[in-house]
PDB file of C-alpha atoms in Angstrom:
ATOM      1  CA  MET A   8      27.353 161.688 125.053  1.00 48.00           C
ATOM      2  CA  LYS A   9      28.543 165.291 126.158  1.00 57.00           C
ATOM      3  CA  PRO A  10      26.038 167.207 128.778  1.00 54.00           C
ATOM      4  CA  VAL A  11      24.870 170.024 126.174  1.00 57.00           C
ATOM      5  CA  PRO A  12      23.444 172.572 128.985  1.00 63.00           C
ATOM      6  CA  GLY A  13      21.959 175.624 127.742  1.00 60.00           C
ATOM      7  CA  HIS A  14      19.960 174.601 124.720  1.00 53.00           C
ATOM      8  CA  PRO A  15      16.388 174.403 125.504  1.00 71.00           C
ATOM      9  CA  ARG A  16      15.406 174.168 121.729  1.00 89.00           C
ATOM     10  CA  PRO A  17      15.824 170.803 120.168  1.00 92.00           C
ATOM     11  CA  ILE A  18      17.482 171.912 117.053  1.00 94.00           C
ATOM     12  CA  ASP A  19      20.057 173.939 119.157  1.00 92.00           C
ATOM     13  CA  ARG A  20      20.478 170.454 121.055  1.00 92.00           C
ATOM     14  CA  LEU A  21      20.759 168.856 117.775  1.00 95.00           C
ATOM     15  CA  LEU A  22      23.358 171.169 116.585  1.00 96.00           C
ATOM     16  CA  ALA A  23      25.477 170.885 119.686  1.00 94.00           C
ATOM     17  CA  VAL A  24      25.188 167.187 119.499  1.00 96.00           C
ATOM     18  CA  MET A  25      26.769 167.320 115.957  1.00 97.00           C
ATOM     19  CA  ALA A  26      29.420 169.703 116.758  1.00 97.00           C
ATOM     20  CA  ASP A  27      30.066 167.269 119.856  1.00 97.00           C
ATOM     21  CA  LEU A  28      30.265 164.149 117.558  1.00 97.00           C
ATOM     22  CA  ARG A  29      32.997 166.075 115.222  1.00 97.00           C
ATOM     23  CA  ASP A  30      34.946 167.502 118.102  1.00 97.00           C
ATOM     24  CA  PRO A  31      38.752 166.061 117.229  1.00 96.00           C
ATOM     25  CA  ASP A  32      38.898 165.921 121.477  1.00 95.00           C
ATOM     26  CA  GLY A  33      36.511 163.055 122.040  1.00 95.00           C
ATOM     27  CA  GLY A  34      34.369 162.932 118.942  1.00 96.00           C
ATOM     28  CA  CYS A  35      33.462 160.063 117.194  1.00 97.00           C
ATOM     29  CA  PRO A  36      35.903 158.482 115.419  1.00 97.00           C
ATOM     30  CA  TRP A  37      33.388 157.514 112.371  1.00 97.00           C
ATOM     31  CA  ASP A  38      31.927 160.958 112.482  1.00 97.00           C
ATOM     32  CA  LEU A  39      35.406 162.258 112.267  1.00 97.00           C
ATOM     33  CA  GLU A  40      36.223 160.533 109.112  1.00 97.00           C
ATOM     34  CA  GLN A  41      33.569 161.380 106.963  1.00 97.00           C
ATOM     35  CA  ASP A  42      33.428 164.373 104.422  1.00 97.00           C
ATOM     36  CA  PHE A  43      30.848 165.858 102.110  1.00 97.00           C
ATOM     37  CA  SER A  44      31.245 163.213  99.575  1.00 95.00           C
ATOM     38  CA  SER A  45      30.707 160.093 101.863  1.00 95.00           C
ATOM     39  CA  ILE A  46      27.929 161.948 103.507  1.00 96.00           C
ATOM     40  CA  ALA A  47      26.099 162.344 100.249  1.00 93.00           C
ATOM     41  CA  THR A  48      25.333 158.842  99.852  1.00 90.00           C
ATOM     42  CA  TYR A  49      23.484 158.768 103.114  1.00 94.00           C
ATOM     43  CA  THR A  50      21.436 162.032 102.724  1.00 95.00           C
ATOM     44  CA  ILE A  51      20.306 160.312  99.035  1.00 91.00           C
ATOM     45  CA  GLU A  52      19.442 157.085 100.876  1.00 92.00           C
ATOM     46  CA  GLU A  53      17.493 159.002 103.593  1.00 95.00           C
ATOM     47  CA  ALA A  54      15.438 160.898 101.299  1.00 92.00           C
ATOM     48  CA  TYR A  55      14.645 157.876  99.729  1.00 88.00           C
ATOM     49  CA  GLU A  56      13.194 156.360 103.457  1.00 93.00           C
ATOM     50  CA  VAL A  57      10.938 159.391 103.836  1.00 94.00           C
ATOM     51  CA  ALA A  58       9.342 158.383 100.521  1.00 87.00           C
ATOM     52  CA  GLU A  59       9.101 155.001 101.656  1.00 86.00           C
ATOM     53  CA  ALA A  60       7.409 156.082 105.150  1.00 91.00           C
ATOM     54  CA  ILE A  61       5.156 158.193 103.105  1.00 89.00           C
ATOM     55  CA  ASP A  62       4.252 155.481 100.604  1.00 83.00           C
ATOM     56  CA  ARG A  63       3.340 153.234 103.610  1.00 86.00           C
ATOM     57  CA  GLY A  64       1.430 155.799 105.725  1.00 90.00           C
ATOM     58  CA  ASP A  65       3.704 155.384 108.530  1.00 94.00           C
ATOM     59  CA  MET A  66       3.312 158.912 109.800  1.00 96.00           C
ATOM     60  CA  ALA A  67       5.479 157.414 113.139  1.00 96.00           C
ATOM     61  CA  ASP A  68       8.245 156.281 110.951  1.00 96.00           C
ATOM     62  CA  LEU A  69       7.580 159.565 108.719  1.00 97.00           C
ATOM     63  CA  ARG A  70       9.030 161.538 112.008  1.00 97.00           C
ATOM     64  CA  ASP A  71      11.883 159.312 112.579  1.00 97.00           C
ATOM     65  CA  GLU A  72      12.922 159.303 108.929  1.00 97.00           C
ATOM     66  CA  LEU A  73      12.440 163.196 108.663  1.00 97.00           C
ATOM     67  CA  GLY A  74      14.565 163.456 111.937  1.00 97.00           C
ATOM     68  CA  ASP A  75      17.345 161.436 110.101  1.00 97.00           C
ATOM     69  CA  LEU A  76      17.270 163.448 106.798  1.00 97.00           C
ATOM     70  CA  LEU A  77      17.467 166.615 109.064  1.00 98.00           C
ATOM     71  CA  LEU A  78      20.424 165.105 110.663  1.00 98.00           C
ATOM     72  CA  GLN A  79      22.034 165.035 107.277  1.00 97.00           C
ATOM     73  CA  VAL A  80      21.651 168.979 106.577  1.00 98.00           C
ATOM     74  CA  VAL A  81      23.007 169.391 110.054  1.00 98.00           C
ATOM     75  CA  PHE A  82      26.162 166.934 109.271  1.00 98.00           C
ATOM     76  CA  HIS A  83      27.096 169.069 106.143  1.00 98.00           C
ATOM     77  CA  ALA A  84      26.382 172.467 107.696  1.00 98.00           C
ATOM     78  CA  GLN A  85      28.745 171.156 110.525  1.00 98.00           C
ATOM     79  CA  MET A  86      31.312 169.956 108.068  1.00 98.00           C
ATOM     80  CA  ALA A  87      30.958 173.796 106.294  1.00 98.00           C
ATOM     81  CA  SER A  88      31.426 175.587 109.463  1.00 97.00           C
ATOM     82  CA  GLU A  89      34.265 173.660 110.389  1.00 97.00           C
ATOM     83  CA  ALA A  90      35.824 174.578 106.969  1.00 97.00           C
ATOM     84  CA  GLY A  91      34.701 178.197 107.225  1.00 97.00           C
ATOM     85  CA  LEU A  92      32.427 178.152 104.612  1.00 97.00           C
ATOM     86  CA  PHE A  93      28.876 178.540 105.880  1.00 98.00           C
ATOM     87  CA  ASN A  94      26.879 177.129 108.768  1.00 97.00           C
ATOM     88  CA  PHE A  95      23.327 175.784 109.648  1.00 97.00           C
ATOM     89  CA  GLU A  96      21.876 179.330 110.213  1.00 97.00           C
ATOM     90  CA  ASP A  97      22.772 180.249 106.883  1.00 97.00           C
ATOM     91  CA  VAL A  98      21.317 177.454 105.726  1.00 97.00           C
ATOM     92  CA  ALA A  99      17.964 178.198 106.937  1.00 97.00           C
ATOM     93  CA  LEU A 100      18.414 181.894 106.139  1.00 97.00           C
ATOM     94  CA  SER A 101      19.114 180.983 102.209  1.00 96.00           C
ATOM     95  CA  ILE A 102      16.084 179.055 101.995  1.00 96.00           C
ATOM     96  CA  THR A 103      14.072 181.220 103.818  1.00 96.00           C
ATOM     97  CA  GLU A 104      15.067 184.118 101.207  1.00 94.00           C
ATOM     98  CA  LYS A 105      14.485 182.136  98.372  1.00 93.00           C
ATOM     99  CA  MET A 106      11.087 180.792  99.370  1.00 94.00           C
ATOM    100  CA  LEU A 107      10.271 184.687 100.029  1.00 94.00           C
ATOM    101  CA  ARG A 108      11.776 185.451  96.594  1.00 92.00           C
ATOM    102  CA  ARG A 109      10.153 182.523  94.572  1.00 90.00           C
ATOM    103  CA  HIS A 110       6.768 183.624  96.284  1.00 92.00           C
ATOM    104  CA  PRO A 111       5.923 187.212  95.216  1.00 91.00           C
ATOM    105  CA  HIS A 112       2.158 186.186  94.893  1.00 90.00           C
ATOM    106  CA  VAL A 113       2.150 185.483  98.720  1.00 91.00           C
ATOM    107  CA  PHE A 114       5.144 187.892 100.118  1.00 90.00           C
ATOM    108  CA  ALA A 115       4.828 190.406  97.528  1.00 87.00           C
ATOM    109  CA  GLN A 116       2.574 192.306  94.700  1.00 85.00           C
ATOM    110  CA  ALA A 117       2.667 189.483  91.993  1.00 85.00           C
ATOM    111  CA  GLN A 118      -0.472 187.720  91.188  1.00 86.00           C
ATOM    112  CA  ALA A 119      -1.154 183.823  90.514  1.00 84.00           C
ATOM    113  CA  THR A 120      -4.414 182.433  90.374  1.00 85.00           C
ATOM    114  CA  ASP A 121      -3.748 178.998  89.901  1.00 87.00           C
ATOM    115  CA  ALA A 122      -0.949 176.075  90.402  1.00 87.00           C
ATOM    116  CA  GLY A 123       0.040 176.801  86.621  1.00 81.00           C
ATOM    117  CA  GLN A 124       0.686 180.763  87.521  1.00 85.00           C
ATOM    118  CA  VAL A 125       2.733 179.751  90.188  1.00 86.00           C
ATOM    119  CA  LEU A 126       5.017 177.255  88.262  1.00 81.00           C
ATOM    120  CA  ALA A 127       5.600 179.990  85.659  1.00 81.00           C
ATOM    121  CA  ASN A 128       6.273 182.507  88.071  1.00 83.00           C
ATOM    122  CA  TRP A 129       9.011 180.212  89.500  1.00 82.00           C
ATOM    123  CA  ASP A 130      10.561 179.393  85.985  1.00 80.00           C
ATOM    124  CA  GLN A 131      10.522 183.021  85.340  1.00 83.00           C
ATOM    125  CA  ILE A 132      12.137 183.568  88.901  1.00 86.00           C
ATOM    126  CA  LYS A 133      14.695 181.149  88.162  1.00 82.00           C
ATOM    127  CA  ARG A 134      15.806 182.385  84.997  1.00 81.00           C
ATOM    128  CA  ALA A 135      16.291 185.636  86.677  1.00 85.00           C
ATOM    129  CA  GLU A 136      18.418 184.201  89.450  1.00 83.00           C
ATOM    130  CA  ARG A 137      20.545 181.996  86.849  1.00 81.00           C
ATOM    131  CA  ALA A 138      21.018 185.301  84.679  1.00 82.00           C
ATOM    132  CA  ALA A 139      22.100 187.196  88.124  1.00 84.00           C
ATOM    133  CA  ARG A 140      25.004 184.483  88.535  1.00 86.00           C
ATOM    134  CA  GLY A 141      26.036 184.981  85.002  1.00 83.00           C
ATOM    135  CA  GLU A 142      24.750 181.875  83.425  1.00 83.00           C
ATOM    136  CA  SER A 143      24.130 181.980  79.713  1.00 80.00           C
ATOM    137  CA  ASP A 144      22.156 179.119  78.743  1.00 82.00           C
ATOM    138  CA  ASN A 145      18.911 180.523  78.143  1.00 81.00           C
ATOM    139  CA  SER A 146      16.846 177.018  76.981  1.00 88.00           C
ATOM    140  CA  ALA A 147      13.883 175.781  78.452  1.00 84.00           C
ATOM    141  CA  LEU A 148      15.469 172.900  80.098  1.00 88.00           C
ATOM    142  CA  ALA A 149      18.517 175.282  81.852  1.00 86.00           C
ATOM    143  CA  GLY A 150      18.831 174.430  85.706  1.00 83.00           C
ATOM    144  CA  ILE A 151      17.951 170.276  85.663  1.00 86.00           C
ATOM    145  CA  SER A 152      20.304 168.842  87.937  1.00 85.00           C
ATOM    146  CA  ALA A 153      22.444 166.209  85.999  1.00 84.00           C
ATOM    147  CA  GLY A 154      22.436 164.396  89.580  1.00 81.00           C
ATOM    148  CA  LEU A 155      18.830 163.671  89.476  1.00 83.00           C
ATOM    149  CA  PRO A 156      17.739 159.861  89.393  1.00 87.00           C
ATOM    150  CA  GLU A 157      17.011 159.442  86.019  1.00 91.00           C
ATOM    151  CA  TRP A 158      13.107 158.458  86.376  1.00 91.00           C
ATOM    152  CA  LEU A 159      12.988 162.175  87.698  1.00 89.00           C
ATOM    153  CA  LYS A 160      15.329 163.707  85.084  1.00 93.00           C
ATOM    154  CA  ALA A 161      12.903 162.429  82.494  1.00 94.00           C
ATOM    155  CA  THR A 162       9.734 163.903  84.044  1.00 93.00           C
ATOM    156  CA  LYS A 163      11.422 167.273  84.281  1.00 92.00           C
ATOM    157  CA  LEU A 164      12.527 167.361  80.938  1.00 94.00           C
ATOM    158  CA  GLN A 165       9.367 166.630  79.286  1.00 95.00           C
ATOM    159  CA  SER A 166       7.549 169.090  82.008  1.00 91.00           C
ATOM    160  CA  ARG A 167       9.800 171.901  81.204  1.00 90.00           C
ATOM    161  CA  ALA A 168       9.407 171.006  77.418  1.00 93.00           C
ATOM    162  CA  ALA A 169       5.882 170.928  77.839  1.00 92.00           C
ATOM    163  CA  ARG A 170       5.805 174.265  79.066  1.00 87.00           C
ATOM    164  CA  THR A 171       6.781 175.342  75.722  1.00 88.00           C
ATOM    165  CA  GLY A 172       3.832 173.668  74.214  1.00 91.00           C
ATOM    166  CA  PHE A 173       6.132 170.767  72.873  1.00 93.00           C
ATOM    167  CA  ASP A 174       3.908 168.072  74.156  1.00 94.00           C
ATOM    168  CA  TRP A 175       1.159 165.249  73.508  1.00 94.00           C
ATOM    169  CA  PRO A 176      -2.353 166.424  73.932  1.00 93.00           C
ATOM    170  CA  GLY A 177      -3.290 163.765  75.844  1.00 93.00           C
ATOM    171  CA  PRO A 178      -2.659 160.502  77.193  1.00 94.00           C
ATOM    172  CA  GLY A 179      -4.019 158.404  74.010  1.00 96.00           C
ATOM    173  CA  PRO A 180      -0.928 159.466  71.757  1.00 96.00           C
ATOM    174  CA  VAL A 181       1.502 158.657  74.359  1.00 96.00           C
ATOM    175  CA  LEU A 182      -0.104 155.284  74.450  1.00 97.00           C
ATOM    176  CA  ASP A 183       0.373 154.877  71.112  1.00 97.00           C
ATOM    177  CA  LYS A 184       3.965 156.074  71.457  1.00 97.00           C
ATOM    178  CA  LEU A 185       4.652 153.473  74.247  1.00 96.00           C
ATOM    179  CA  ALA A 186       2.944 150.690  71.929  1.00 97.00           C
ATOM    180  CA  GLU A 187       5.585 151.526  69.213  1.00 97.00           C
ATOM    181  CA  GLU A 188       8.574 151.711  71.351  1.00 96.00           C
ATOM    182  CA  LEU A 189       7.517 148.198  72.549  1.00 96.00           C
ATOM    183  CA  ASP A 190       7.669 146.751  69.383  1.00 96.00           C
ATOM    184  CA  GLU A 191      10.618 148.372  68.511  1.00 95.00           C
ATOM    185  CA  VAL A 192      12.383 146.270  71.755  1.00 94.00           C
ATOM    186  CA  ARG A 193      10.376 143.323  70.580  1.00 94.00           C
ATOM    187  CA  ALA A 194      12.294 143.949  66.967  1.00 93.00           C
ATOM    188  CA  GLU A 195      15.557 143.930  68.987  1.00 91.00           C
ATOM    189  CA  PHE A 196      15.092 140.835  70.900  1.00 90.00           C
ATOM    190  CA  ASP A 197      14.060 139.244  67.622  1.00 89.00           C
ATOM    191  CA  SER A 198      17.146 140.483  65.513  1.00 86.00           C
ATOM    192  CA  GLY A 199      19.283 138.446  67.574  1.00 77.00           C
ATOM    193  CA  ALA A 200      20.726 137.478  70.861  1.00 72.00           C
ATOM    194  CA  PRO A 201      20.836 140.040  73.686  1.00 72.00           C
ATOM    195  CA  ALA A 202      24.502 139.990  73.649  1.00 73.00           C
ATOM    196  CA  ASP A 203      25.001 140.665  70.275  1.00 74.00           C
ATOM    197  CA  ASN A 204      22.920 143.813  70.052  1.00 84.00           C
ATOM    198  CA  HIS A 205      22.953 145.350  73.318  1.00 87.00           C
ATOM    199  CA  GLN A 206      23.382 148.872  73.032  1.00 90.00           C
ATOM    200  CA  ALA A 207      20.721 148.791  70.231  1.00 91.00           C
ATOM    201  CA  LEU A 208      18.468 147.340  73.259  1.00 92.00           C
ATOM    202  CA  GLU A 209      19.705 149.654  75.786  1.00 93.00           C
ATOM    203  CA  GLU A 210      18.746 152.660  73.586  1.00 94.00           C
ATOM    204  CA  GLU A 211      15.240 151.051  72.605  1.00 95.00           C
ATOM    205  CA  ILE A 212      14.311 150.046  76.309  1.00 95.00           C
ATOM    206  CA  GLY A 213      15.517 153.444  77.382  1.00 96.00           C
ATOM    207  CA  ASP A 214      13.399 155.285  74.767  1.00 96.00           C
ATOM    208  CA  LEU A 215      10.270 152.763  76.526  1.00 97.00           C
ATOM    209  CA  LEU A 216      11.065 154.081  79.800  1.00 96.00           C
ATOM    210  CA  PHE A 217      11.059 157.508  78.704  1.00 96.00           C
ATOM    211  CA  VAL A 218       7.708 157.513  77.225  1.00 97.00           C
ATOM    212  CA  ALA A 219       6.457 155.087  80.176  1.00 96.00           C
ATOM    213  CA  ALA A 220       7.657 158.313  82.583  1.00 95.00           C
ATOM    214  CA  ASN A 221       5.991 160.614  79.867  1.00 96.00           C
ATOM    215  CA  LEU A 222       2.545 158.513  80.425  1.00 96.00           C
ATOM    216  CA  ALA A 223       2.975 158.835  83.996  1.00 95.00           C
ATOM    217  CA  ARG A 224       3.285 162.905  83.583  1.00 95.00           C
ATOM    218  CA  HIS A 225      -0.016 162.832  81.932  1.00 95.00           C
ATOM    219  CA  ALA A 226      -1.055 160.657  84.433  1.00 95.00           C
ATOM    220  CA  ARG A 227      -0.245 162.878  87.318  1.00 92.00           C
ATOM    221  CA  VAL A 228       1.313 160.053  88.790  1.00 92.00           C
ATOM    222  CA  ASP A 229       4.697 160.091  90.093  1.00 89.00           C
ATOM    223  CA  PRO A 230       6.836 157.535  88.803  1.00 91.00           C
ATOM    224  CA  GLY A 231       9.075 156.963  91.202  1.00 86.00           C
ATOM    225  CA  ALA A 232       6.138 156.625  93.750  1.00 85.00           C
ATOM    226  CA  ALA A 233       4.340 154.340  91.387  1.00 90.00           C
ATOM    227  CA  LEU A 234       7.553 152.080  90.849  1.00 89.00           C
ATOM    228  CA  ARG A 235       8.087 152.299  94.731  1.00 86.00           C
ATOM    229  CA  ARG A 236       4.555 150.969  95.345  1.00 88.00           C
ATOM    230  CA  ALA A 237       5.144 148.361  92.761  1.00 92.00           C
ATOM    231  CA  ASN A 238       8.345 147.068  94.082  1.00 90.00           C
ATOM    232  CA  LEU A 239       6.862 146.790  97.698  1.00 88.00           C
ATOM    233  CA  LYS A 240       4.104 144.787  96.168  1.00 93.00           C
ATOM    234  CA  PHE A 241       6.091 142.490  94.682  1.00 95.00           C
ATOM    235  CA  GLU A 242       8.462 142.078  97.521  1.00 94.00           C
ATOM    236  CA  ARG A 243       5.086 141.398  99.736  1.00 94.00           C
ATOM    237  CA  ARG A 244       3.856 139.250  97.122  1.00 96.00           C
ATOM    238  CA  PHE A 245       7.107 137.109  96.518  1.00 97.00           C
ATOM    239  CA  ARG A 246       7.524 136.882 100.693  1.00 96.00           C
ATOM    240  CA  ALA A 247       3.958 135.599 100.977  1.00 96.00           C
ATOM    241  CA  MET A 248       5.018 132.506  98.196  1.00 96.00           C
ATOM    242  CA  GLU A 249       7.856 131.808 100.026  1.00 96.00           C
ATOM    243  CA  ALA A 250       5.790 131.293 103.228  1.00 96.00           C
ATOM    244  CA  LEU A 251       3.068 129.745 101.464  1.00 95.00           C
ATOM    245  CA  ALA A 252       5.740 127.143 100.187  1.00 96.00           C
ATOM    246  CA  ALA A 253       7.383 126.557 103.429  1.00 96.00           C
ATOM    247  CA  ALA A 254       3.871 126.156 105.220  1.00 95.00           C
ATOM    248  CA  GLN A 255       3.017 123.441 102.344  1.00 94.00           C
ATOM    249  CA  GLY A 256       6.809 121.698 103.174  1.00 95.00           C
ATOM    250  CA  GLN A 257       8.251 122.744 100.050  1.00 95.00           C
ATOM    251  CA  ALA A 258      11.154 124.792  99.246  1.00 95.00           C
ATOM    252  CA  PHE A 259      10.029 127.886  96.818  1.00 95.00           C
ATOM    253  CA  ASP A 260      13.637 127.533  94.591  1.00 94.00           C
ATOM    254  CA  GLN A 261      13.249 123.879  93.889  1.00 95.00           C
ATOM    255  CA  LEU A 262       9.335 124.546  92.495  1.00 95.00           C
ATOM    256  CA  ASP A 263       9.040 124.733  88.656  1.00 95.00           C
ATOM    257  CA  LEU A 264       7.881 127.571  87.311  1.00 95.00           C
ATOM    258  CA  PRO A 265       4.122 126.535  86.788  1.00 95.00           C
ATOM    259  CA  ALA A 266       3.935 125.531  90.549  1.00 95.00           C
ATOM    260  CA  GLN A 267       5.751 129.089  91.237  1.00 96.00           C
ATOM    261  CA  GLU A 268       3.151 130.713  89.498  1.00 95.00           C
ATOM    262  CA  ALA A 269       0.076 128.885  91.146  1.00 96.00           C
ATOM    263  CA  LEU A 270       1.355 130.281  94.337  1.00 96.00           C
ATOM    264  CA  TRP A 271       1.540 133.696  93.038  1.00 96.00           C
ATOM    265  CA  GLN A 272      -2.122 133.595  92.243  1.00 96.00           C
ATOM    266  CA  ALA A 273      -2.941 132.265  95.034  1.00 95.00           C
ATOM    267  CA  VAL A 274      -1.650 134.893  96.807  1.00 95.00           C
ATOM    268  CA  LYS A 275      -3.003 137.410  94.540  1.00 93.00           C
ATOM    269  CA  ALA A 276      -6.421 135.823  95.220  1.00 93.00           C
ATOM    270  CA  GLN A 277      -5.903 136.163  99.245  1.00 91.00           C
ATOM    271  CA  GLU A 278      -5.125 139.956  98.453  1.00 86.00           C
TER     272      GLU A 278
END
């Protein structure tokens, strides 16, 4: 790595390192080949790794993963700077101004006595920002990114609708709706082979998942975090089953389903 004298702050050194990596004269061939689209995938991946570290409660790893995520911001800003679009300082200034603008109850004279009022003010300010940009979509659902993971988009759609009063009064009706959607999925399976009614099954399973996301919202549970934890739990238990089978001199994939289920129950009991 080239020396980076005269940059005492870590962020200044990071910016200098990124500039060196993208320097056509002696930079890194891989970094030089990248563009916004190719790096976007890594940006999304690093955000998920931050969430995973939080789920594990691993603060040392969280520090490292936040660094990886910061690198993504620096990478995009460096490429934009090279194209004469904006730089890292512009990014920092933009988000600072946005936070000042969207928190008038802290930095101006507006009032917000609870989190609900903060969100209401936030939505109103965002509507004004969209209007100032000349956007004509006045729907309560306007501004929800099409690029969000679908589970997150579902909860955002439901939350926005709920702010207009269009919402179930509590989890009871949502549970009833979930049971109804499950019955509809079951009916589609009973009506024929999955290959014969794939489109109908996709629609009904989509409805089931949408209601499940709504149930999570009513429980104030992040469905993405809940699913990540469920994935981690399944992986932990499955690996433990494989280890238990190996300790018994057996290959897990050679066991029949009842034997595998017995191992599953044994692993659960150990937890």
